[in-house]
JSON list of C-alpha atoms in Angstrom, two decimals:
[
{"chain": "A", "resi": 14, "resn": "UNK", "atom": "CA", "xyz": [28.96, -89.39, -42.29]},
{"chain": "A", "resi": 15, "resn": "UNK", "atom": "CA", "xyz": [31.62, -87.52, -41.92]},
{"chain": "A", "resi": 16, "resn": "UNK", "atom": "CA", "xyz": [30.94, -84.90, -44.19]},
{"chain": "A", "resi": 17, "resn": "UNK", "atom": "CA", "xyz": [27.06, -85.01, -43.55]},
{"chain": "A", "resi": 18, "resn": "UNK", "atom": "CA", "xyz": [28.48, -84.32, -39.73]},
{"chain": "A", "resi": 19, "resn": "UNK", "atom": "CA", "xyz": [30.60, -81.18, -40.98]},
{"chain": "A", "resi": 20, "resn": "UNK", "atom": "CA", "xyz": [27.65, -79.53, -42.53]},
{"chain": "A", "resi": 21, "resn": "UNK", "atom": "CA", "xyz": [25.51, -80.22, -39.74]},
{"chain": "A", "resi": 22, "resn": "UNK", "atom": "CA", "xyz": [28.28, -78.56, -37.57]},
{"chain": "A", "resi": 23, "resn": "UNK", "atom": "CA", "xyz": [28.41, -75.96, -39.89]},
{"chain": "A", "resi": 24, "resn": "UNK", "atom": "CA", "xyz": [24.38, -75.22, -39.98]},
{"chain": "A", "resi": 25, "resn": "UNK", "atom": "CA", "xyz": [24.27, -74.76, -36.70]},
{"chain": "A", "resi": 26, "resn": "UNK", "atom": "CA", "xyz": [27.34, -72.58, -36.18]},
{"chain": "A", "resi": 27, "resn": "UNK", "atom": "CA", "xyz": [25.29, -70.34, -38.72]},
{"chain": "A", "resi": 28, "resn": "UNK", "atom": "CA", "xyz": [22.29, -70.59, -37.05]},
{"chain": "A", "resi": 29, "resn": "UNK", "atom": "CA", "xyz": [24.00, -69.47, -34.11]},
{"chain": "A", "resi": 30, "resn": "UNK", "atom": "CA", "xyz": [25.66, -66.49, -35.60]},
{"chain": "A", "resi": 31, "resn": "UNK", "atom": "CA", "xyz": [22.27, -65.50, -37.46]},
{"chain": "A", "resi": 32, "resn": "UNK", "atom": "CA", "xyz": [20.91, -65.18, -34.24]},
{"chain": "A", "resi": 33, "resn": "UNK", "atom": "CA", "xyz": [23.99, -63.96, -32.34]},
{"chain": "A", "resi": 34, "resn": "UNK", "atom": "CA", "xyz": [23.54, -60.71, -35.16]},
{"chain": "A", "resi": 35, "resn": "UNK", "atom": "CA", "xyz": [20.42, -59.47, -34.22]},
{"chain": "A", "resi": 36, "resn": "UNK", "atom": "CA", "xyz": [21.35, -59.53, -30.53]},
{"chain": "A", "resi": 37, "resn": "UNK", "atom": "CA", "xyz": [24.77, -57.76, -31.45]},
{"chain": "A", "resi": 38, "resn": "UNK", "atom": "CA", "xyz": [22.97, -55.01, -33.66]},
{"chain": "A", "resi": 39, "resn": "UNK", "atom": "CA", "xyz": [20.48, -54.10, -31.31]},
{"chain": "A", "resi": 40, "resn": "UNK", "atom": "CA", "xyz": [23.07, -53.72, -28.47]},
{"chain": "A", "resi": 41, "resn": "UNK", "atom": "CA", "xyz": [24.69, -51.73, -31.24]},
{"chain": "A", "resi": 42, "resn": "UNK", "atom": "CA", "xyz": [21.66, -49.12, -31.61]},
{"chain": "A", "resi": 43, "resn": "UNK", "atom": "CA", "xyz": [20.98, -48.95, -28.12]},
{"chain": "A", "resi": 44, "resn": "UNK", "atom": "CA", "xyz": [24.78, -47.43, -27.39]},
{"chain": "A", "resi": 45, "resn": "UNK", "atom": "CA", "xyz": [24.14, -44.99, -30.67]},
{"chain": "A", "resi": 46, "resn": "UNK", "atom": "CA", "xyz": [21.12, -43.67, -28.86]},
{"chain": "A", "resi": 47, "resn": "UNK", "atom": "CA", "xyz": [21.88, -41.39, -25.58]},
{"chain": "A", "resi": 48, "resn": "UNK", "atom": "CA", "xyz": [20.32, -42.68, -22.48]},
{"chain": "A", "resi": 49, "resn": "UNK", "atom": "CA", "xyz": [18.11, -39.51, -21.76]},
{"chain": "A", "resi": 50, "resn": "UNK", "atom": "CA", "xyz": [16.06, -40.31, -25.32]},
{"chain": "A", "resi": 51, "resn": "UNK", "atom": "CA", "xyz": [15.72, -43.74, -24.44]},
{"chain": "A", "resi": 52, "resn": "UNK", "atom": "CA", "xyz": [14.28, -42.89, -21.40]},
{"chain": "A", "resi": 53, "resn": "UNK", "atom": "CA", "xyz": [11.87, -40.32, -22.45]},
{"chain": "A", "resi": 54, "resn": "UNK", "atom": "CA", "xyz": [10.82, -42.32, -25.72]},
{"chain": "A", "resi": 55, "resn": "UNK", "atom": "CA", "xyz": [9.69, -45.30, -22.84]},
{"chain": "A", "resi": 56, "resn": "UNK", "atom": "CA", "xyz": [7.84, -42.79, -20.68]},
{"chain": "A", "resi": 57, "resn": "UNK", "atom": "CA", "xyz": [5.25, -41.62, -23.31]},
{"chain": "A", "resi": 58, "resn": "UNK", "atom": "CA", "xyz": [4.46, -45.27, -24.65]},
{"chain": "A", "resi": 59, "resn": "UNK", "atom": "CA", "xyz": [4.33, -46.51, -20.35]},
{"chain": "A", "resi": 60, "resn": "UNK", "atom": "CA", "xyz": [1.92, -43.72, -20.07]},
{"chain": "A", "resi": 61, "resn": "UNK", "atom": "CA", "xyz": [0.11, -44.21, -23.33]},
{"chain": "A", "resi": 62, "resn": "UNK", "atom": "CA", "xyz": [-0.15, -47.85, -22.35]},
{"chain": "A", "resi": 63, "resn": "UNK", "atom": "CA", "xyz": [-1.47, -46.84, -18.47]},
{"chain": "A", "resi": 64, "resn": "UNK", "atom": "CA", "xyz": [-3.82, -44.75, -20.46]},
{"chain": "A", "resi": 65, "resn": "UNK", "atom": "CA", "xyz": [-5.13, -47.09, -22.75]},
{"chain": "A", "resi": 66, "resn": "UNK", "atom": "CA", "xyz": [-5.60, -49.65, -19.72]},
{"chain": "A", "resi": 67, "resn": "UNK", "atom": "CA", "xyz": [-7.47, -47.41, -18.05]},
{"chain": "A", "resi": 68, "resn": "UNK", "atom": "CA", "xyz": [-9.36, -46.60, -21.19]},
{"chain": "A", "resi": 69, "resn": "UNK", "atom": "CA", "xyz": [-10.13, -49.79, -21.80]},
{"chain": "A", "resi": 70, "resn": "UNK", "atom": "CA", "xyz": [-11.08, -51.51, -18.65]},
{"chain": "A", "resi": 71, "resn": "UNK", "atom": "CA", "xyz": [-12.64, -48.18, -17.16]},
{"chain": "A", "resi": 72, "resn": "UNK", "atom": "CA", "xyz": [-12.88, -49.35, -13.42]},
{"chain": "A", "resi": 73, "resn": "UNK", "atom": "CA", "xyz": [-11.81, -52.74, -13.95]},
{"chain": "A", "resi": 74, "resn": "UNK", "atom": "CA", "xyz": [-8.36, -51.87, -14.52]},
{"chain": "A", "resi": 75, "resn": "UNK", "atom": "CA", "xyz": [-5.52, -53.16, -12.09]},
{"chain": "A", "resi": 76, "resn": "UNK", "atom": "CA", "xyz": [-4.26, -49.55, -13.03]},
{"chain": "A", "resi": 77, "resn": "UNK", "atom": "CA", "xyz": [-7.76, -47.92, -12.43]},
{"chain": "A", "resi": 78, "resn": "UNK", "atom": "CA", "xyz": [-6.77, -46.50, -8.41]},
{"chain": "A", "resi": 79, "resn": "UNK", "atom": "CA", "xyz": [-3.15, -44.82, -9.57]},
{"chain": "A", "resi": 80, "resn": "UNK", "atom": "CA", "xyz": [-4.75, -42.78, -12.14]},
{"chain": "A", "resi": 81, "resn": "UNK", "atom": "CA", "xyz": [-5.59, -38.89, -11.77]},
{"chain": "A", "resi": 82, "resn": "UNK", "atom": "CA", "xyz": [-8.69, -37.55, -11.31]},
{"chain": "A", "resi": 83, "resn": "UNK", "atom": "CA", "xyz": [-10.02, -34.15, -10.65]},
{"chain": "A", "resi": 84, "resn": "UNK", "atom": "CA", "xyz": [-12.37, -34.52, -7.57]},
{"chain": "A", "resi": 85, "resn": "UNK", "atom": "CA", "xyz": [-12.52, -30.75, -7.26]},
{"chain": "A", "resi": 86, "resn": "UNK", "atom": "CA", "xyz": [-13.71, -27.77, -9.12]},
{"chain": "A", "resi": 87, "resn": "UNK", "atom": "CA", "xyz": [-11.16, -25.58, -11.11]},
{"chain": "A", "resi": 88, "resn": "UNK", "atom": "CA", "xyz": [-9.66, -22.68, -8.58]},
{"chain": "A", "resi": 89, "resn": "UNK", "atom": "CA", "xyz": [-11.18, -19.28, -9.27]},
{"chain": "A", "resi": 90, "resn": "UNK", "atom": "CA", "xyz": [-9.50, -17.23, -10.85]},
{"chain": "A", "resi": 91, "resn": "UNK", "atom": "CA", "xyz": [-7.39, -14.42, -8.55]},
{"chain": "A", "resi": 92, "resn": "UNK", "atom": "CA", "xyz": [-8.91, -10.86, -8.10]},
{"chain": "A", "resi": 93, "resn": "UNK", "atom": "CA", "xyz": [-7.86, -8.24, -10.15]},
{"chain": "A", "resi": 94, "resn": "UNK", "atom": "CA", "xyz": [-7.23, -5.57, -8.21]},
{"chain": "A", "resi": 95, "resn": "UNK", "atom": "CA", "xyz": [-9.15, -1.92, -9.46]},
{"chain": "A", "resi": 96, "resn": "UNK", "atom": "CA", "xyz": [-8.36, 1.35, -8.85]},
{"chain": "A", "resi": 97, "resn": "UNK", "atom": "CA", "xyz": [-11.31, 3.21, -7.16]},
{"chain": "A", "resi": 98, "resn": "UNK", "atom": "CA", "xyz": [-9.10, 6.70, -6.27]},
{"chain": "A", "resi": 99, "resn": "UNK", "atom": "CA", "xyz": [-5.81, 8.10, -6.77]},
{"chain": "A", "resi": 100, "resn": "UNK", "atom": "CA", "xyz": [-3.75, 10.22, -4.99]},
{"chain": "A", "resi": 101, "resn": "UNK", "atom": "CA", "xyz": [-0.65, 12.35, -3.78]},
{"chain": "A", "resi": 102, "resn": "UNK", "atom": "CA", "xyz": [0.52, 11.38, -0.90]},
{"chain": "A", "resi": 103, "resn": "UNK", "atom": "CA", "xyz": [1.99, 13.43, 1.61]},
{"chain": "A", "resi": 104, "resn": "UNK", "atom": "CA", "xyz": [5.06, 13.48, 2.89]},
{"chain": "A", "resi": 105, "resn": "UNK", "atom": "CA", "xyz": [4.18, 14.80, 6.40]},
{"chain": "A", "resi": 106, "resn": "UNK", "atom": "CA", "xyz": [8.09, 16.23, 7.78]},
{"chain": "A", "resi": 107, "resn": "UNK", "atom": "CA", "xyz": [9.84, 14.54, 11.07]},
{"chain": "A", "resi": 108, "resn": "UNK", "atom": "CA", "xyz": [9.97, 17.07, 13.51]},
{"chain": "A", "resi": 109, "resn": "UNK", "atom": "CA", "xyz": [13.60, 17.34, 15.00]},
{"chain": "A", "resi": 110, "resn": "UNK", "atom": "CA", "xyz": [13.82, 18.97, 18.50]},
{"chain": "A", "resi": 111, "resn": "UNK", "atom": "CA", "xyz": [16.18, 22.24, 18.94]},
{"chain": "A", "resi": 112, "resn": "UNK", "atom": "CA", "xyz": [18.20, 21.63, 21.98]},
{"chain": "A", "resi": 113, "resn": "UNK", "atom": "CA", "xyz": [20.85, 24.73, 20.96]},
{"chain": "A", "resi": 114, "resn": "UNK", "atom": "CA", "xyz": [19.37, 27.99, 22.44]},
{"chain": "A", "resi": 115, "resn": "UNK", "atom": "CA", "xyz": [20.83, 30.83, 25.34]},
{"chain": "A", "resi": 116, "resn": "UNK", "atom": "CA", "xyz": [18.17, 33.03, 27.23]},
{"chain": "A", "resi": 117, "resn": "UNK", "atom": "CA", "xyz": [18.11, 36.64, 28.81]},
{"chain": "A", "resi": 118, "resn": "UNK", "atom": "CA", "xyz": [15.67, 38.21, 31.46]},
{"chain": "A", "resi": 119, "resn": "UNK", "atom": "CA", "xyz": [15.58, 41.51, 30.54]},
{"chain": "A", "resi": 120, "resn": "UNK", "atom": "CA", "xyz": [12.59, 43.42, 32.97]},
{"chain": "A", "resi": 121, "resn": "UNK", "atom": "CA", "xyz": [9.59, 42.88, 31.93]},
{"chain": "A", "resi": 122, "resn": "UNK", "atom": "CA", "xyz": [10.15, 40.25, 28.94]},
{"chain": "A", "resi": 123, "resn": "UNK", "atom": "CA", "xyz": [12.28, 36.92, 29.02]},
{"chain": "A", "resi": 124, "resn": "UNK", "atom": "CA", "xyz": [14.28, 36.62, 25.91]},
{"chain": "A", "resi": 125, "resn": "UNK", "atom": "CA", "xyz": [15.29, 33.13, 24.07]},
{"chain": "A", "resi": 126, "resn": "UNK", "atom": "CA", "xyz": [17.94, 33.09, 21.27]},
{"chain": "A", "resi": 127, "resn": "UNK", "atom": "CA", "xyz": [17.64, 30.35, 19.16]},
{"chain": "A", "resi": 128, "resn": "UNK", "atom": "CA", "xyz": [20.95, 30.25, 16.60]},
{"chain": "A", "resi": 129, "resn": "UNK", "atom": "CA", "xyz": [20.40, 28.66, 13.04]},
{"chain": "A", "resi": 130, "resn": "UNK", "atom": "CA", "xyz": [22.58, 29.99, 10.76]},
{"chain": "A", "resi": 131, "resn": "UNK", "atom": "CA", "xyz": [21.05, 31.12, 7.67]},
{"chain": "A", "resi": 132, "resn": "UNK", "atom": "CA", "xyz": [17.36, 31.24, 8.57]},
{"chain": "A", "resi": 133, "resn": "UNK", "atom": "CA", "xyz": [16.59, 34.79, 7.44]},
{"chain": "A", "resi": 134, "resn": "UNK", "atom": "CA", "xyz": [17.71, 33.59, 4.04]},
{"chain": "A", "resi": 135, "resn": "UNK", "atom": "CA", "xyz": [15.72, 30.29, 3.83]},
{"chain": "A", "resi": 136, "resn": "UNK", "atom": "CA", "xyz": [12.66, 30.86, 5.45]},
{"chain": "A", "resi": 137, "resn": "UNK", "atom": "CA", "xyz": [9.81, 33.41, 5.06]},
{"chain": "A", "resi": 138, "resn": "UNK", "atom": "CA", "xyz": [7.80, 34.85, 8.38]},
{"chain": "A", "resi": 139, "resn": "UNK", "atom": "CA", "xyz": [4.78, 32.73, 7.13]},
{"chain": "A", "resi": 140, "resn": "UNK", "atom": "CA", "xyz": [7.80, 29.71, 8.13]},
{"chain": "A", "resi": 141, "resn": "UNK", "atom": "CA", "xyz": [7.78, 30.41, 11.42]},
{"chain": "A", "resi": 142, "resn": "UNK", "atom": "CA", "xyz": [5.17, 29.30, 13.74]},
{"chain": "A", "resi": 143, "resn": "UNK", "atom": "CA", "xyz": [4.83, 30.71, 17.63]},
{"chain": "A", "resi": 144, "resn": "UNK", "atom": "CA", "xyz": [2.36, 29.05, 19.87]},
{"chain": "A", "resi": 145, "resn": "UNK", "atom": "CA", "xyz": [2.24, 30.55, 23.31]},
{"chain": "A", "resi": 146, "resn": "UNK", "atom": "CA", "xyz": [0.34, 29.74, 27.00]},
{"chain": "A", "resi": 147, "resn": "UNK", "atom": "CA", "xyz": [0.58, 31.23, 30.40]},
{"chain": "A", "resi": 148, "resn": "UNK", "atom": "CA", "xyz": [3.68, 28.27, 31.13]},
{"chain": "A", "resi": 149, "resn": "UNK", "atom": "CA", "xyz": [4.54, 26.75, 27.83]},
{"chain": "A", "resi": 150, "resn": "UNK", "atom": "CA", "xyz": [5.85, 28.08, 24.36]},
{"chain": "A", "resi": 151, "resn": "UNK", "atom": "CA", "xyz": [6.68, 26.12, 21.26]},
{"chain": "A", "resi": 152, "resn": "UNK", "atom": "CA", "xyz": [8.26, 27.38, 18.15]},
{"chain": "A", "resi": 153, "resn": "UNK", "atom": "CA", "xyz": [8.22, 25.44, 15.10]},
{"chain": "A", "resi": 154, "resn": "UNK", "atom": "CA", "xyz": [10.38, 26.28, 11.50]},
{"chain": "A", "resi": 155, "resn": "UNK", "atom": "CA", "xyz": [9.10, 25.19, 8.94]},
{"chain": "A", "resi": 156, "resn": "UNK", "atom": "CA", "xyz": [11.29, 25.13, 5.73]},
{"chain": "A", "resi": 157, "resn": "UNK", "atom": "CA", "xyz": [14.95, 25.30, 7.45]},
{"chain": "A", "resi": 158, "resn": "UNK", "atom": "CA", "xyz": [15.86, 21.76, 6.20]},
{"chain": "A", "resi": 159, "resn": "UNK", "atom": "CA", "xyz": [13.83, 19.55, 3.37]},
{"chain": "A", "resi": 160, "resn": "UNK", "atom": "CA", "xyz": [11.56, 17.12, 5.22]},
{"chain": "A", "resi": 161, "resn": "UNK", "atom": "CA", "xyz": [11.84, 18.42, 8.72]},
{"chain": "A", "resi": 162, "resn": "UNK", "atom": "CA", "xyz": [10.07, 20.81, 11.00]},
{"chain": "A", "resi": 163, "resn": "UNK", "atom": "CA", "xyz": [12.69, 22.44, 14.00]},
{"chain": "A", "resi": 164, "resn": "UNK", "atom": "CA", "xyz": [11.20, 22.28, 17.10]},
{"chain": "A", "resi": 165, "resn": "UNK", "atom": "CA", "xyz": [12.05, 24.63, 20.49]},
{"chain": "A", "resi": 166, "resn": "UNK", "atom": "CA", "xyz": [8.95, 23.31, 23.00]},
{"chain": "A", "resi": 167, "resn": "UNK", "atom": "CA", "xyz": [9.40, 24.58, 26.50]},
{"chain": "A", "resi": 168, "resn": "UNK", "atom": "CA", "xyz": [6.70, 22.71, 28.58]},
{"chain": "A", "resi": 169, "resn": "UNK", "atom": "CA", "xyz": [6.70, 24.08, 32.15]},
{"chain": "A", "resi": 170, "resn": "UNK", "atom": "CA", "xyz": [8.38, 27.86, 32.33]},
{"chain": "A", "resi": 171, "resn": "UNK", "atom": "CA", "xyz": [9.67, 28.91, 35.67]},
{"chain": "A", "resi": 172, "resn": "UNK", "atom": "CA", "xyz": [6.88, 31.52, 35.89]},
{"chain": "A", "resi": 173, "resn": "UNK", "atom": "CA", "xyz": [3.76, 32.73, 33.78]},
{"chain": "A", "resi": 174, "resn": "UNK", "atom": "CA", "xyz": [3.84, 34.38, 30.99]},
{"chain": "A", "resi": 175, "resn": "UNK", "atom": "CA", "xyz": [1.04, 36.66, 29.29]},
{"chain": "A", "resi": 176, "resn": "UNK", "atom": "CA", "xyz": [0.96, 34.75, 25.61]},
{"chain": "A", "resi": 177, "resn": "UNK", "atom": "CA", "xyz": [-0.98, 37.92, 24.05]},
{"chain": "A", "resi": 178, "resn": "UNK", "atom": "CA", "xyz": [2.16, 39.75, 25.06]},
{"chain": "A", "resi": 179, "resn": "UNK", "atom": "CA", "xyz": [4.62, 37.28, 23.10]},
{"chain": "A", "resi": 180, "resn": "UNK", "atom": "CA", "xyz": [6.04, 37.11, 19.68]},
{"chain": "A", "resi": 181, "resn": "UNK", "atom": "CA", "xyz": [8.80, 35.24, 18.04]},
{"chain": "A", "resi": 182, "resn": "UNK", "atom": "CA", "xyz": [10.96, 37.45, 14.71]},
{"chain": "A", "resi": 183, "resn": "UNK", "atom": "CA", "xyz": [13.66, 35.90, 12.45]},
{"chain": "A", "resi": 184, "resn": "UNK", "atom": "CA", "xyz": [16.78, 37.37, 11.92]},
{"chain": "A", "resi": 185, "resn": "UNK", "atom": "CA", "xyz": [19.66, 36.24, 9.86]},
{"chain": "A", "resi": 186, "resn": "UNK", "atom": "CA", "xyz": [20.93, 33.69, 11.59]},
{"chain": "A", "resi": 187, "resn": "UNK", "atom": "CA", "xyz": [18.86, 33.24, 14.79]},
{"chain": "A", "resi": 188, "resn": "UNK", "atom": "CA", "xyz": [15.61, 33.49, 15.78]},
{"chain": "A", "resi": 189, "resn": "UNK", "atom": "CA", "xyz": [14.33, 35.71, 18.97]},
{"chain": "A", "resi": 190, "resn": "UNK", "atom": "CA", "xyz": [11.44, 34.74, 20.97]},
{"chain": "A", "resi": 191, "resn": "UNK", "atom": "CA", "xyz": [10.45, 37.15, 23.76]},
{"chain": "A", "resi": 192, "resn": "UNK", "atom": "CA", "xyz": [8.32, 36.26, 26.23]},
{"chain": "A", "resi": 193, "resn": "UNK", "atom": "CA", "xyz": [6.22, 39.09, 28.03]},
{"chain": "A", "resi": 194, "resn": "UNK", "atom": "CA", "xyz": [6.29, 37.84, 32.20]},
{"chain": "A", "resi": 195, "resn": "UNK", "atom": "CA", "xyz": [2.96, 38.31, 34.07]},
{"chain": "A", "resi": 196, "resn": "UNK", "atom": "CA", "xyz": [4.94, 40.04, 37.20]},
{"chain": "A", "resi": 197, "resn": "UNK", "atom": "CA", "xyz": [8.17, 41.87, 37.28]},
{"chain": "A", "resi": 198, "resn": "UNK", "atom": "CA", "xyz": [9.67, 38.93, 39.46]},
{"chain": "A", "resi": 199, "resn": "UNK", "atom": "CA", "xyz": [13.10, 37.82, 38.14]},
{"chain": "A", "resi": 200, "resn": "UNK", "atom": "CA", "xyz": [13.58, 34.80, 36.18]},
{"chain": "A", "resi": 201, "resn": "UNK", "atom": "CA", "xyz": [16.69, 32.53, 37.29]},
{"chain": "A", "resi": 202, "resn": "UNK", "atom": "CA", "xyz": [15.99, 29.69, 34.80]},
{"chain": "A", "resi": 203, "resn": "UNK", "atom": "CA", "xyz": [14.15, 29.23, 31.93]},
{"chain": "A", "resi": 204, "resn": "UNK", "atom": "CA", "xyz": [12.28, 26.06, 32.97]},
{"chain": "A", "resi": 205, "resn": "UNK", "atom": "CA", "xyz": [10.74, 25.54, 36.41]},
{"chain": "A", "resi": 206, "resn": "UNK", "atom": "CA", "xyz": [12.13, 23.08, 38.54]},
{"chain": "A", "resi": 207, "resn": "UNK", "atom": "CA", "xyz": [9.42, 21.81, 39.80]}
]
């Protein structure tokens, strides 16, 4: 018995290795393969398997409520946008306000110097623009700088002025603006204080 015992022991220390081999081989592949391809080769067949569920049960399935499904139209597709005109635009110049300027009564006219050095070189006579009323001149220069438009605009004179009477000229470096005075009273300031 003895010896029928020992085989018997020795069958089922076999049988226990034969089936402690798979177990040990399998563990074996499973550290070979990277975790991230283990994962993703178990998504596909979970979702495969989801699918055929649902594909087989239709609404029946315990799966049937967690699948998608479009309930909507597709979205239309965005506008493309035409062209209907083209243009230049223009660049319309900031206007910067001349605060730099001396005045003279001389008589019958009122004089205002207005010193920008190198005007008679940049700008034409076409550049310079005069507007005149009976208690208000402006005088715009057009040209001096790129992009800007100089501006002298005296609102409220001290006294009136006849505007058919009143010019402005460009000389080298200034320009002169004279002002022909309705009466031969004498100016002591430029604007009116009132």
């Amino acid at each position: 018995m003895t010896v029928n015992a020992a085989e018997a022991a020795e069958q089922q220390v076999e049988q226990i290795q034969a089936t402690e081999k798979p177990l040990e081989e399998e563990q074996q592949w499973e550290q070979d393969i990277p975790e991230h391809q283990t994962s993703e080769q178990e998504q596909p067949q979970a979702k495969n398997a989801l699918q055929a569920n649902i594909e087989e049960k239709r609404e029946r399935s315990y799966y049937y409520a967690h699948a998608p499904r479009s309930t909507s139209e597709e979205p239309a597709p965005p506008p493309v946008p035409v062209v209907l005109e083209r243009s230049v635009a223009e660049v319309t110049p900031s206007v910067v306000t001349i605060f730099n300027y001396a005045w003279a009564d001389d008589g019958e006219v009122v004089k205002v110097y207005i010193p920008l050095e190198g005007v008679g070189e940049k700008c034409s006579d076409d550049d310079i623009k005069a507007t005149f009323e009976t208690r208000l001149f402006q005088v715009d220069v057009h040209g001096f700088k790129p992009g800007q438009v100089q501006r002298l605009l005296i609102s409220k004179l001290s006294g009136e002025i006849s505007p058919d009477g009143c010019r402005a000229r460009k000389l080298a470096n200034k320009l002169v603006v004279t002002l022909k005075k309705m009466g031969s009273s004498k100016w002591y300031s430029l604007r009116s204080n009132a």
